[in-house]
PDB file of C-alpha atoms in Angstrom:
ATOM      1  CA  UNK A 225      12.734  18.180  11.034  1.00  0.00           C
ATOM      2  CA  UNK A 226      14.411  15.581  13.346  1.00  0.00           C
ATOM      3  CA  UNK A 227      12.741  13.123  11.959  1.00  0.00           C
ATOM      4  CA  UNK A 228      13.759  14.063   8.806  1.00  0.00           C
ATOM      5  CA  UNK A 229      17.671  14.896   9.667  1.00  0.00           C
ATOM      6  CA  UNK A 230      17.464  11.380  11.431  1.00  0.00           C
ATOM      7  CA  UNK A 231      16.323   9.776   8.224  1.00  0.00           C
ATOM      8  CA  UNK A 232      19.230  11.431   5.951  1.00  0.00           C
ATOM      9  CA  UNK A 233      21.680  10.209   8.515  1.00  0.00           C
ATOM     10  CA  UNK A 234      21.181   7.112   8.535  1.00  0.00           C
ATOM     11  CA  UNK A 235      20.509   6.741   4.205  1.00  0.00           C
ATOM     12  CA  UNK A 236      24.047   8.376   4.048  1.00  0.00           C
ATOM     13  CA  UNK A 237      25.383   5.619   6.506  1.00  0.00           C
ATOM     14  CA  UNK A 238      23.491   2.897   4.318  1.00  0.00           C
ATOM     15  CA  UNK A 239      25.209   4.939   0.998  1.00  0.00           C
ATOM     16  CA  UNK A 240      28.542   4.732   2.713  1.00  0.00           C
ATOM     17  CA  UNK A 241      28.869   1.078   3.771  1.00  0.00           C
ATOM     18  CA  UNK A 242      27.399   0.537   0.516  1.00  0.00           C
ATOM     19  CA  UNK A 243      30.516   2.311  -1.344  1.00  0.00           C
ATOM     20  CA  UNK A 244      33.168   0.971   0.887  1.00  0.00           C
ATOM     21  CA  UNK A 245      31.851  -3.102   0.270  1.00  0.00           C
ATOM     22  CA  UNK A 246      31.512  -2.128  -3.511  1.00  0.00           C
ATOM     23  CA  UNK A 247      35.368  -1.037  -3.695  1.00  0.00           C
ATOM     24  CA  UNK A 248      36.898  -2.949  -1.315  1.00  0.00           C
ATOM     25  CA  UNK A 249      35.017  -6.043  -0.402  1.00  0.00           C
ATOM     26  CA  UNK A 250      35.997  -7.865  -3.455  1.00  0.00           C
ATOM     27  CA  UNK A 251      32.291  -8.374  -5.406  1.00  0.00           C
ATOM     28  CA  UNK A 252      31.979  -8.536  -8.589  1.00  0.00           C
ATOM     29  CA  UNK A 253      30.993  -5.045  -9.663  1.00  0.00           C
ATOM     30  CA  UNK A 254      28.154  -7.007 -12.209  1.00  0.00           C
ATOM     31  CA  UNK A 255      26.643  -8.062  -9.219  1.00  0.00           C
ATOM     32  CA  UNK A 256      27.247  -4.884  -6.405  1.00  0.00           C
ATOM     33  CA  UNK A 257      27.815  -2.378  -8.309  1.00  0.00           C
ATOM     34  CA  UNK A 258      28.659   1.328  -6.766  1.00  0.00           C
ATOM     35  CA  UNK A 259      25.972   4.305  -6.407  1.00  0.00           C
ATOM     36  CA  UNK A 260      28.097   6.356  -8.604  1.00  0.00           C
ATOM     37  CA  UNK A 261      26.986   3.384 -11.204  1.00  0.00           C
ATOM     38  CA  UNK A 262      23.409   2.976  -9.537  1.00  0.00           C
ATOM     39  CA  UNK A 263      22.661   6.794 -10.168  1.00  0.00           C
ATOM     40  CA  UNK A 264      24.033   7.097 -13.479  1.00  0.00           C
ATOM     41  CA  UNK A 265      21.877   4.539 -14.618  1.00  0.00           C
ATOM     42  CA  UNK A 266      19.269   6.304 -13.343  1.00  0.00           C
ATOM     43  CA  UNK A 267      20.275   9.631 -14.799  1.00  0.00           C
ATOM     44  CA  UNK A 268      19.928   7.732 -18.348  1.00  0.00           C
ATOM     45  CA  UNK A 269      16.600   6.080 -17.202  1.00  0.00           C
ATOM     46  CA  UNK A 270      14.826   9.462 -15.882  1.00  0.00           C
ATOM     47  CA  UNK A 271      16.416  11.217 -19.211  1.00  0.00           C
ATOM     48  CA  UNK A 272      14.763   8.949 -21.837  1.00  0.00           C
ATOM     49  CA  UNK A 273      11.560   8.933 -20.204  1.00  0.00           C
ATOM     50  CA  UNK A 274      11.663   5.612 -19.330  1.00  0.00           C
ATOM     51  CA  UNK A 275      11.869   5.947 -15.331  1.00  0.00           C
ATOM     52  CA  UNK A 276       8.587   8.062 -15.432  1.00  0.00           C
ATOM     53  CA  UNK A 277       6.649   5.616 -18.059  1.00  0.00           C
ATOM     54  CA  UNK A 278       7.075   2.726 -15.664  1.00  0.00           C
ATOM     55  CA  UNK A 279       6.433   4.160 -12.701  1.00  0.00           C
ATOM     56  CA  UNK A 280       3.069   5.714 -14.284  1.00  0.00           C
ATOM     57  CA  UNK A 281       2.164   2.363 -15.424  1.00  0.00           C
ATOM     58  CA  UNK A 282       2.622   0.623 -11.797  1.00  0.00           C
ATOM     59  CA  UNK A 283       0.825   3.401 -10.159  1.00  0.00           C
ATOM     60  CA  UNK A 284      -1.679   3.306 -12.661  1.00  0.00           C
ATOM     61  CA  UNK A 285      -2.656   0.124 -12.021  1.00  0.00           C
ATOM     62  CA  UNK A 286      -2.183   0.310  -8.089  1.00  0.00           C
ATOM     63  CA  UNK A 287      -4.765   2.787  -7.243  1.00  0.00           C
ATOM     64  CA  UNK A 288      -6.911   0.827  -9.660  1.00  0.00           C
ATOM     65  CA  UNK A 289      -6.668  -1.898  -7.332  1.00  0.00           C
ATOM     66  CA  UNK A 290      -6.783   0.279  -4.469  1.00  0.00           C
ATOM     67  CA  UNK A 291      -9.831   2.492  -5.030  1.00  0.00           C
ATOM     68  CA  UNK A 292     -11.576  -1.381  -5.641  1.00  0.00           C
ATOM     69  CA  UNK A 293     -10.613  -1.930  -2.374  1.00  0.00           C
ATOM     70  CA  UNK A 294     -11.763   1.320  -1.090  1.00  0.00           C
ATOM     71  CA  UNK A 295     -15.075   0.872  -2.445  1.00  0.00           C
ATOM     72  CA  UNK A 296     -15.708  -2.336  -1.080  1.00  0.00           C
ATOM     73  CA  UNK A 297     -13.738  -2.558   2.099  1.00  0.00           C
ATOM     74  CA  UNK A 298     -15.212   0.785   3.861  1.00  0.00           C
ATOM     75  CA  UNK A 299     -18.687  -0.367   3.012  1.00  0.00           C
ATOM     76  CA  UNK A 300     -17.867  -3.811   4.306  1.00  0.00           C
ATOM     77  CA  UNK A 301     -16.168  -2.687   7.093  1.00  0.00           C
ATOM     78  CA  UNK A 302     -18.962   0.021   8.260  1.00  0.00           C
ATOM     79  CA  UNK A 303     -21.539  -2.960   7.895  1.00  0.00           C
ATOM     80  CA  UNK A 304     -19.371  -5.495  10.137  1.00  0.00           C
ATOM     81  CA  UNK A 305     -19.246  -3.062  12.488  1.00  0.00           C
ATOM     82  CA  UNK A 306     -23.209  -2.287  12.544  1.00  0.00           C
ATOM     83  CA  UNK A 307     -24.590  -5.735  11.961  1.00  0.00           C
ATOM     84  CA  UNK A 308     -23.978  -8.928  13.620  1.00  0.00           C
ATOM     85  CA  UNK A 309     -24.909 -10.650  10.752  1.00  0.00           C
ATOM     86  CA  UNK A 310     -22.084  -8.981   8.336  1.00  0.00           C
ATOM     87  CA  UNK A 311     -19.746  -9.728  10.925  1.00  0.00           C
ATOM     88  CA  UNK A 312     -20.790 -13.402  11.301  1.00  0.00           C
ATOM     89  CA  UNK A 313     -20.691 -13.511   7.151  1.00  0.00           C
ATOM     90  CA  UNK A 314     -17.804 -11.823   6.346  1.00  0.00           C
ATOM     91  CA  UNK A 315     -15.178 -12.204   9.852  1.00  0.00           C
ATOM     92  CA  UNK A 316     -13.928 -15.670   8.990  1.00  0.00           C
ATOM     93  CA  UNK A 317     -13.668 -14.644   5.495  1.00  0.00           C
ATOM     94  CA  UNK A 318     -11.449 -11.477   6.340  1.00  0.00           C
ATOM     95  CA  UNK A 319      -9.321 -13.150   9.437  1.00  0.00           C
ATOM     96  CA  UNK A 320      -8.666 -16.042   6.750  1.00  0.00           C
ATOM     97  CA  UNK A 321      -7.006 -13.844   3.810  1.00  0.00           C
ATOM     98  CA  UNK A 322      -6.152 -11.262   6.320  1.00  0.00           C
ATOM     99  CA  UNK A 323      -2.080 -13.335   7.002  1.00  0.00           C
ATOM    100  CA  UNK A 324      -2.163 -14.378   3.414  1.00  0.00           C
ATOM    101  CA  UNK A 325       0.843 -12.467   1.864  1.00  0.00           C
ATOM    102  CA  UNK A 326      -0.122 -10.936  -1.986  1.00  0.00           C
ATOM    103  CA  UNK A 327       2.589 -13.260  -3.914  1.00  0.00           C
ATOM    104  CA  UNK A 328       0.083 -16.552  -2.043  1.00  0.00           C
ATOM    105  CA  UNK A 329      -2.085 -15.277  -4.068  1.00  0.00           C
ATOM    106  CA  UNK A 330      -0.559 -15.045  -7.649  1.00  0.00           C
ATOM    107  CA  UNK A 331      -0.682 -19.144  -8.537  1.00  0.00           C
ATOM    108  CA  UNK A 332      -4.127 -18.922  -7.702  1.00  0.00           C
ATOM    109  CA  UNK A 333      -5.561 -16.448  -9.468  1.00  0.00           C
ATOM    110  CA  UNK A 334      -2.740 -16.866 -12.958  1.00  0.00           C
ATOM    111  CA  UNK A 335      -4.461 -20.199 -13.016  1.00  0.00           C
ATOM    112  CA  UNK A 336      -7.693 -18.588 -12.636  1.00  0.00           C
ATOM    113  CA  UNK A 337      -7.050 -15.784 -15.154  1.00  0.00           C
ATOM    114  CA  UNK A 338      -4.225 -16.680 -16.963  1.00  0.00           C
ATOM    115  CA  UNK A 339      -0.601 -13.967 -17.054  1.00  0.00           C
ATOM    116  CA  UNK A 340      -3.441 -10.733 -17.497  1.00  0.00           C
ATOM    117  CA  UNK A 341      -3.711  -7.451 -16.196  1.00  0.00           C
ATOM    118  CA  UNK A 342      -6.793  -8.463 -14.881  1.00  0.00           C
ATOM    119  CA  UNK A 343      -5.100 -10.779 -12.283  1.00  0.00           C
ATOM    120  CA  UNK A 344      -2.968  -8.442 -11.166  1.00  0.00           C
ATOM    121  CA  UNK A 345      -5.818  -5.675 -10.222  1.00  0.00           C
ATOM    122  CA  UNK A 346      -7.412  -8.563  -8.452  1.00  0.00           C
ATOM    123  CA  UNK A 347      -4.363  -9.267  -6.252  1.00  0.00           C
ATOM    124  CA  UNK A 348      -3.690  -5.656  -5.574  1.00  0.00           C
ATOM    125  CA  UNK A 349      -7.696  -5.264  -4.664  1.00  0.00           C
ATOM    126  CA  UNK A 350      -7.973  -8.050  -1.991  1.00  0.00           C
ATOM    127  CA  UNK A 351      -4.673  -7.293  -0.301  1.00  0.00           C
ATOM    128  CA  UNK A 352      -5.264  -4.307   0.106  1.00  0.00           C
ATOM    129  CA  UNK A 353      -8.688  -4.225   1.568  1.00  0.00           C
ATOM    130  CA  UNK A 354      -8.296  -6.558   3.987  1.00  0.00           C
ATOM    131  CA  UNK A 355      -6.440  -3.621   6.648  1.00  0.00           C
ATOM    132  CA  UNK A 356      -9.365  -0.995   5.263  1.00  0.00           C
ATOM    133  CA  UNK A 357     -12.021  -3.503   6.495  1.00  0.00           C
ATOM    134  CA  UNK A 358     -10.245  -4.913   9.545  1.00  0.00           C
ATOM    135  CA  UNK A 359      -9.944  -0.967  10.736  1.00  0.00           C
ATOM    136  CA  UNK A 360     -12.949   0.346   9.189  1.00  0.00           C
ATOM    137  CA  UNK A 361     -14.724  -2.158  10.741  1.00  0.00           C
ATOM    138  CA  UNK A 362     -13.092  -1.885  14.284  1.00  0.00           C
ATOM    139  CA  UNK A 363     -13.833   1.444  14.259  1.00  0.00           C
ATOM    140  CA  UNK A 364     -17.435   1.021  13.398  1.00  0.00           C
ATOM    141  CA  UNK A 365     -18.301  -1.256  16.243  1.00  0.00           C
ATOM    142  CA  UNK A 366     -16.073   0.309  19.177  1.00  0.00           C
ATOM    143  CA  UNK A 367     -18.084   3.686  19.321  1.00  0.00           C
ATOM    144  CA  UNK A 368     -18.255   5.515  22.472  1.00  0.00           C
ATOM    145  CA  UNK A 369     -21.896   4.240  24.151  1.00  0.00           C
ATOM    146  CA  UNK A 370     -22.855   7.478  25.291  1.00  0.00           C
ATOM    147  CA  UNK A 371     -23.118   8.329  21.457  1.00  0.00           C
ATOM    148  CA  UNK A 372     -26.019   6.517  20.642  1.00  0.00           C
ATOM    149  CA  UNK A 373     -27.456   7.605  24.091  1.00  0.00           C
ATOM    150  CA  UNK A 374     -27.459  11.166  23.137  1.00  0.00           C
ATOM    151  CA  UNK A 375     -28.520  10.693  19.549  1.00  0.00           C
ATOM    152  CA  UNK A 376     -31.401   8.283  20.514  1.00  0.00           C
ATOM    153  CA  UNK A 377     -32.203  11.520  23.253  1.00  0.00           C
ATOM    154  CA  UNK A 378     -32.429  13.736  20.554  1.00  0.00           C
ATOM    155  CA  UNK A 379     -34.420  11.686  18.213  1.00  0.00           C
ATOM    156  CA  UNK A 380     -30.757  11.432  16.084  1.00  0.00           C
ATOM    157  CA  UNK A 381     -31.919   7.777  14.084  1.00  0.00           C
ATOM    158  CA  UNK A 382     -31.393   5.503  10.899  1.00  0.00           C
ATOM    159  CA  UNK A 383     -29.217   7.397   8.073  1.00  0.00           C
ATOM    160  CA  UNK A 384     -28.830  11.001   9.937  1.00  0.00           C
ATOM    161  CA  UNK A 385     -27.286   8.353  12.845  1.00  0.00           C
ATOM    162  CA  UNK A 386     -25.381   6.558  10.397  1.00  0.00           C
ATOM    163  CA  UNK A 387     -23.495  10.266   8.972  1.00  0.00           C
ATOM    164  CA  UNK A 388     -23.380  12.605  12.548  1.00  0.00           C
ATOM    165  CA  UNK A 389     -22.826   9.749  14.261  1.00  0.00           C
ATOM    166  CA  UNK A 390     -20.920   6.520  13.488  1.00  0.00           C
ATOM    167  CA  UNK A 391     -19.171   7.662  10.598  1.00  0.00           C
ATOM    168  CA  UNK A 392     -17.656  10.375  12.227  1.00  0.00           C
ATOM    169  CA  UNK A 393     -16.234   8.505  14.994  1.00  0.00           C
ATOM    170  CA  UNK A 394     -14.918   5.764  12.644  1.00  0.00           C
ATOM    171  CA  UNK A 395     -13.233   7.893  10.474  1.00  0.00           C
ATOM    172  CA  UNK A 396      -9.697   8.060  12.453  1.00  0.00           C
ATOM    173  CA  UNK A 397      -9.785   4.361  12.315  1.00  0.00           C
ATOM    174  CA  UNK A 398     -10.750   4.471   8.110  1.00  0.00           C
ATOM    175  CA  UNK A 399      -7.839   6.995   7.493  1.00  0.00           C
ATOM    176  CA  UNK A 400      -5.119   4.494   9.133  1.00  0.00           C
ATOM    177  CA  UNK A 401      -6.827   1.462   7.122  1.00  0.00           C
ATOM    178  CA  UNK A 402      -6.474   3.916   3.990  1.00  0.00           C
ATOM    179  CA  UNK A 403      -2.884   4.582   4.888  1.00  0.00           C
ATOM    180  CA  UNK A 404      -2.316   0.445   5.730  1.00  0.00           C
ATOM    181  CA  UNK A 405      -4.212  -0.483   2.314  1.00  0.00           C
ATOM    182  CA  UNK A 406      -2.169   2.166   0.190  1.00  0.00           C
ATOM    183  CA  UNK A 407       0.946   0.702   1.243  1.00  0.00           C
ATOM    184  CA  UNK A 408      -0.241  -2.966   1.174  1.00  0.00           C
ATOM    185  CA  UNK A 409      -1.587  -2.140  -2.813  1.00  0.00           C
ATOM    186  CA  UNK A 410       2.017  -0.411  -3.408  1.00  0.00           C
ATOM    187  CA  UNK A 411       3.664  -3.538  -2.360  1.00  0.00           C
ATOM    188  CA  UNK A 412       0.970  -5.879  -4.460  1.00  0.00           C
ATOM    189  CA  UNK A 413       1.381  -3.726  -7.421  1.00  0.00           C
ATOM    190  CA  UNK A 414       5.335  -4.129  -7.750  1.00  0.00           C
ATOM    191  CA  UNK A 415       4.673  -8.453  -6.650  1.00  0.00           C
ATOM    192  CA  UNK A 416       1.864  -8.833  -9.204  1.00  0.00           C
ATOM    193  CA  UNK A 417       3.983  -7.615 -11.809  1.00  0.00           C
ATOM    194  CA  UNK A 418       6.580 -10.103 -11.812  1.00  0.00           C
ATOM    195  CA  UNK A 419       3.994 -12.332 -13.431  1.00  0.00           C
ATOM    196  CA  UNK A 420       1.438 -10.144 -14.733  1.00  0.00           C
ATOM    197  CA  UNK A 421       1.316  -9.227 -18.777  1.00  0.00           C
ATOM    198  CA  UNK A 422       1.908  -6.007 -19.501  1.00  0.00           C
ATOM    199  CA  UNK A 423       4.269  -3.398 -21.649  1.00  0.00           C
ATOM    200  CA  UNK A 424       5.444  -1.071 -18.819  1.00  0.00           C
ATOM    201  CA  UNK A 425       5.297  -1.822 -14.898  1.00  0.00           C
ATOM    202  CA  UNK A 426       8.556  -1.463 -12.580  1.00  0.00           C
ATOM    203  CA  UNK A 427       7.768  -4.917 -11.468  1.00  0.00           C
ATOM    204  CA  UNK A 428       7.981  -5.576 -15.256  1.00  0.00           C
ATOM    205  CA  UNK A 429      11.093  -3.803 -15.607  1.00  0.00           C
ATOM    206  CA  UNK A 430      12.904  -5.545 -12.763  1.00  0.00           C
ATOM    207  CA  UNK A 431      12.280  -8.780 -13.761  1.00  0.00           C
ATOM    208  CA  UNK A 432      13.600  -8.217 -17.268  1.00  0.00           C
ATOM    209  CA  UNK A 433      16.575  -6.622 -15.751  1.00  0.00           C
ATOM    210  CA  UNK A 434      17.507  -9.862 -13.902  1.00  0.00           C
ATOM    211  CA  UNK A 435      17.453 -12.097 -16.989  1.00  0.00           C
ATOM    212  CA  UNK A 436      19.991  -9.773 -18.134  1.00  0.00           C
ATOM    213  CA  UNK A 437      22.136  -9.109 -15.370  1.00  0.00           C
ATOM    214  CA  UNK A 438      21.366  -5.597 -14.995  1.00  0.00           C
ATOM    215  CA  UNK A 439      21.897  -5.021 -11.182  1.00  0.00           C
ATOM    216  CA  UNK A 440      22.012  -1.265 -11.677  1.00  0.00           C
ATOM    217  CA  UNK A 441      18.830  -1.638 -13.476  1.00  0.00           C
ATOM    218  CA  UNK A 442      17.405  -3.575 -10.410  1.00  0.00           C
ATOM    219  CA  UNK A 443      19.179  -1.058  -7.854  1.00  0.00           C
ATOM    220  CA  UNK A 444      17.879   2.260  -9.585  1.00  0.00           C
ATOM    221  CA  UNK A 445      14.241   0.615  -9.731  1.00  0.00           C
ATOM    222  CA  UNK A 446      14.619  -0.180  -5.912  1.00  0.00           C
ATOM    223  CA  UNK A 447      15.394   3.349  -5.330  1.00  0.00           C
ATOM    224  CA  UNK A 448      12.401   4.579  -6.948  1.00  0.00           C
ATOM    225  CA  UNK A 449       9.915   2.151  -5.450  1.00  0.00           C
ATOM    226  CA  UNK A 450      11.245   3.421  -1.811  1.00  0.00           C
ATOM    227  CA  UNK A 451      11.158   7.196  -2.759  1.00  0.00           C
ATOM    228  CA  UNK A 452       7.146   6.554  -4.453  1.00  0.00           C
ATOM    229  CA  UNK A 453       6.401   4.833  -0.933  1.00  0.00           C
ATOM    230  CA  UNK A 454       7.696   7.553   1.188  1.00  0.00           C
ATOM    231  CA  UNK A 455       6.074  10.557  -0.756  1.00  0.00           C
ATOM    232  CA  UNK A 456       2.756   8.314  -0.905  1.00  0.00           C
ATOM    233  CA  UNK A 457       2.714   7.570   3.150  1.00  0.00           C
ATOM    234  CA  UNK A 458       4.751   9.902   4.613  1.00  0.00           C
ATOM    235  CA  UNK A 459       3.822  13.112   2.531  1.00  0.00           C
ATOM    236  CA  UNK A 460       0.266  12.399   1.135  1.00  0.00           C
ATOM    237  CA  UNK A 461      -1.166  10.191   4.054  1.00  0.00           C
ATOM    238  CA  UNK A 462       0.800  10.858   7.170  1.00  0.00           C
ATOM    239  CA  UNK A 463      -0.578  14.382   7.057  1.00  0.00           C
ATOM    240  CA  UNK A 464      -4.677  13.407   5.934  1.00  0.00           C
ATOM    241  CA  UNK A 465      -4.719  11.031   9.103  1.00  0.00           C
ATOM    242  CA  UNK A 466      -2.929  13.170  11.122  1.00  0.00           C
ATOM    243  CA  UNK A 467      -5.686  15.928  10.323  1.00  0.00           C
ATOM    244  CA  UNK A 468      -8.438  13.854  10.649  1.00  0.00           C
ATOM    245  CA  UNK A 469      -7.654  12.088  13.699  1.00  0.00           C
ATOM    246  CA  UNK A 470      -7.587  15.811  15.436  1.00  0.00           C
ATOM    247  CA  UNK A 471     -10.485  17.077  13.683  1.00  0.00           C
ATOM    248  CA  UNK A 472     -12.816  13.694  14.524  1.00  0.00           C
ATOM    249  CA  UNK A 473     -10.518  11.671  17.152  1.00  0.00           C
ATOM    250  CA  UNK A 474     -13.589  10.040  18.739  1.00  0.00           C
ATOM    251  CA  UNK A 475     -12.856   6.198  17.740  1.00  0.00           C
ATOM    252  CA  UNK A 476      -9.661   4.079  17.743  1.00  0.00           C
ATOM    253  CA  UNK A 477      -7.720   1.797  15.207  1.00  0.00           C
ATOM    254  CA  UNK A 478      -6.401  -1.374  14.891  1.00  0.00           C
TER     255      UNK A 478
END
């Protein structure tokens, strides 16, 4: 509840600076327009249906991307962690593209597959599953040695040491590379849809707003990517990792 009560307090200081440079610091209302204009847009936006059709279609395609990511970055990751080998294969690959912002990656793979959807899912997949197979992987490798000890003791071996053992106590490190990969695909979504082909998309929507001038457009869009990240982190994940790390808190993250 602080938390919370912290967090209104300071988004009604952002909303009232924002109101007092909108009427009296002189910009052109085109370009900084007020929240009472902001809002209304919205208003219009959310009653046409319009608001929830792109924001469907961007989240649509994110967890696309993301559950790619998911199903090849945990594997990865769990591998790295058990095999020398897998780490010697895959850790140059994974600290190379692990700094390389999503939007580095757009020229690259538009030339490769042209303004498609298909780029886009691409973009969102490998940014995002570089922090699931960074922590995954971490938490794989840094098990507690007395572990294996005990399991070897008790004649605990191949797959039934694999799911009592090491996946348990990587798990709290998986759940924060889930929560780091969900809001690296979030961001990759909106980024790859500046360029990507597609109907619907808030990315989409923005950058037809700005070849119009339509700031509140822009503004109301920004609003709703912010409120989709909170309730996605804050609500959805914030809670899952929070649970698991006190149910199986045996490993640590990156």
């Amino acid at each position: 509840m602080k938390s919370l009560a912290a967090f209104a307090i300071f988004l009604l200081a952002i909303a009232v600076v924002w109101e007092l440079l909108a009427s009296l610091g002189g910009f052109n209302r085109l370009l900084f327009p007020s929240l009472t204009s902001i809002f209304s847009r919205m208003g219009r936006m959310l009653a046409s249906g319009e608001l929830f059709t792109e924001t469907v279609a961007t989240l649509s395609r994110m967890f696309l991307g993301y559950a790619v990511a998911i199903m090849v970055g945990v594997p990865v990751g769990l591998w790295m962690g058990r095999s020398r080998l897998a780490e010697d294969l895959f850790g140059p690959l994974v600290n190379f593209l692990l700094p390389i912002p999503a939007l580095a990656l757009v020229p690259l793979f538009v030339l490769w597959f042209g303004l498609t959807l298909k780029a886009a899912i691409l973009i969102i997949s490998i940014t995002s599953a570089m922090p699931i197979i960074v922590n995954t992987w971490s938490g794989s490798k840094t098990i507690d040695p007395i572990f294996p000890r005990v399991a070897s003791s008790m004649g605990v071996t191949g797959t039934r040491f694999f799911m009592k053992v090491v996946l348990p106590s990587a798990l709290p490190s998986i759940m924060i590379g889930l929560r780091q990969g969900l809001a690296m695909a979030w961001r990759a979504a909106i980024g790859a849809e500046f360029f990507a082909v597609a109907a619907t998309g808030l990315g989409i929507r923005m950058f037809e707003a700005k070849d119009y001038i339509q700031m509140d457009v822009i503004l109301s869009l920004l609003v709703v990517i912010m409120a989709v990240s909170i309730v996605l982190d804050k609500l959805i994940f914030a809670p899952l990792e929070a649970r698991t790390i006190e149910r199986w808190g045996m490993g640590g993250g990156t």
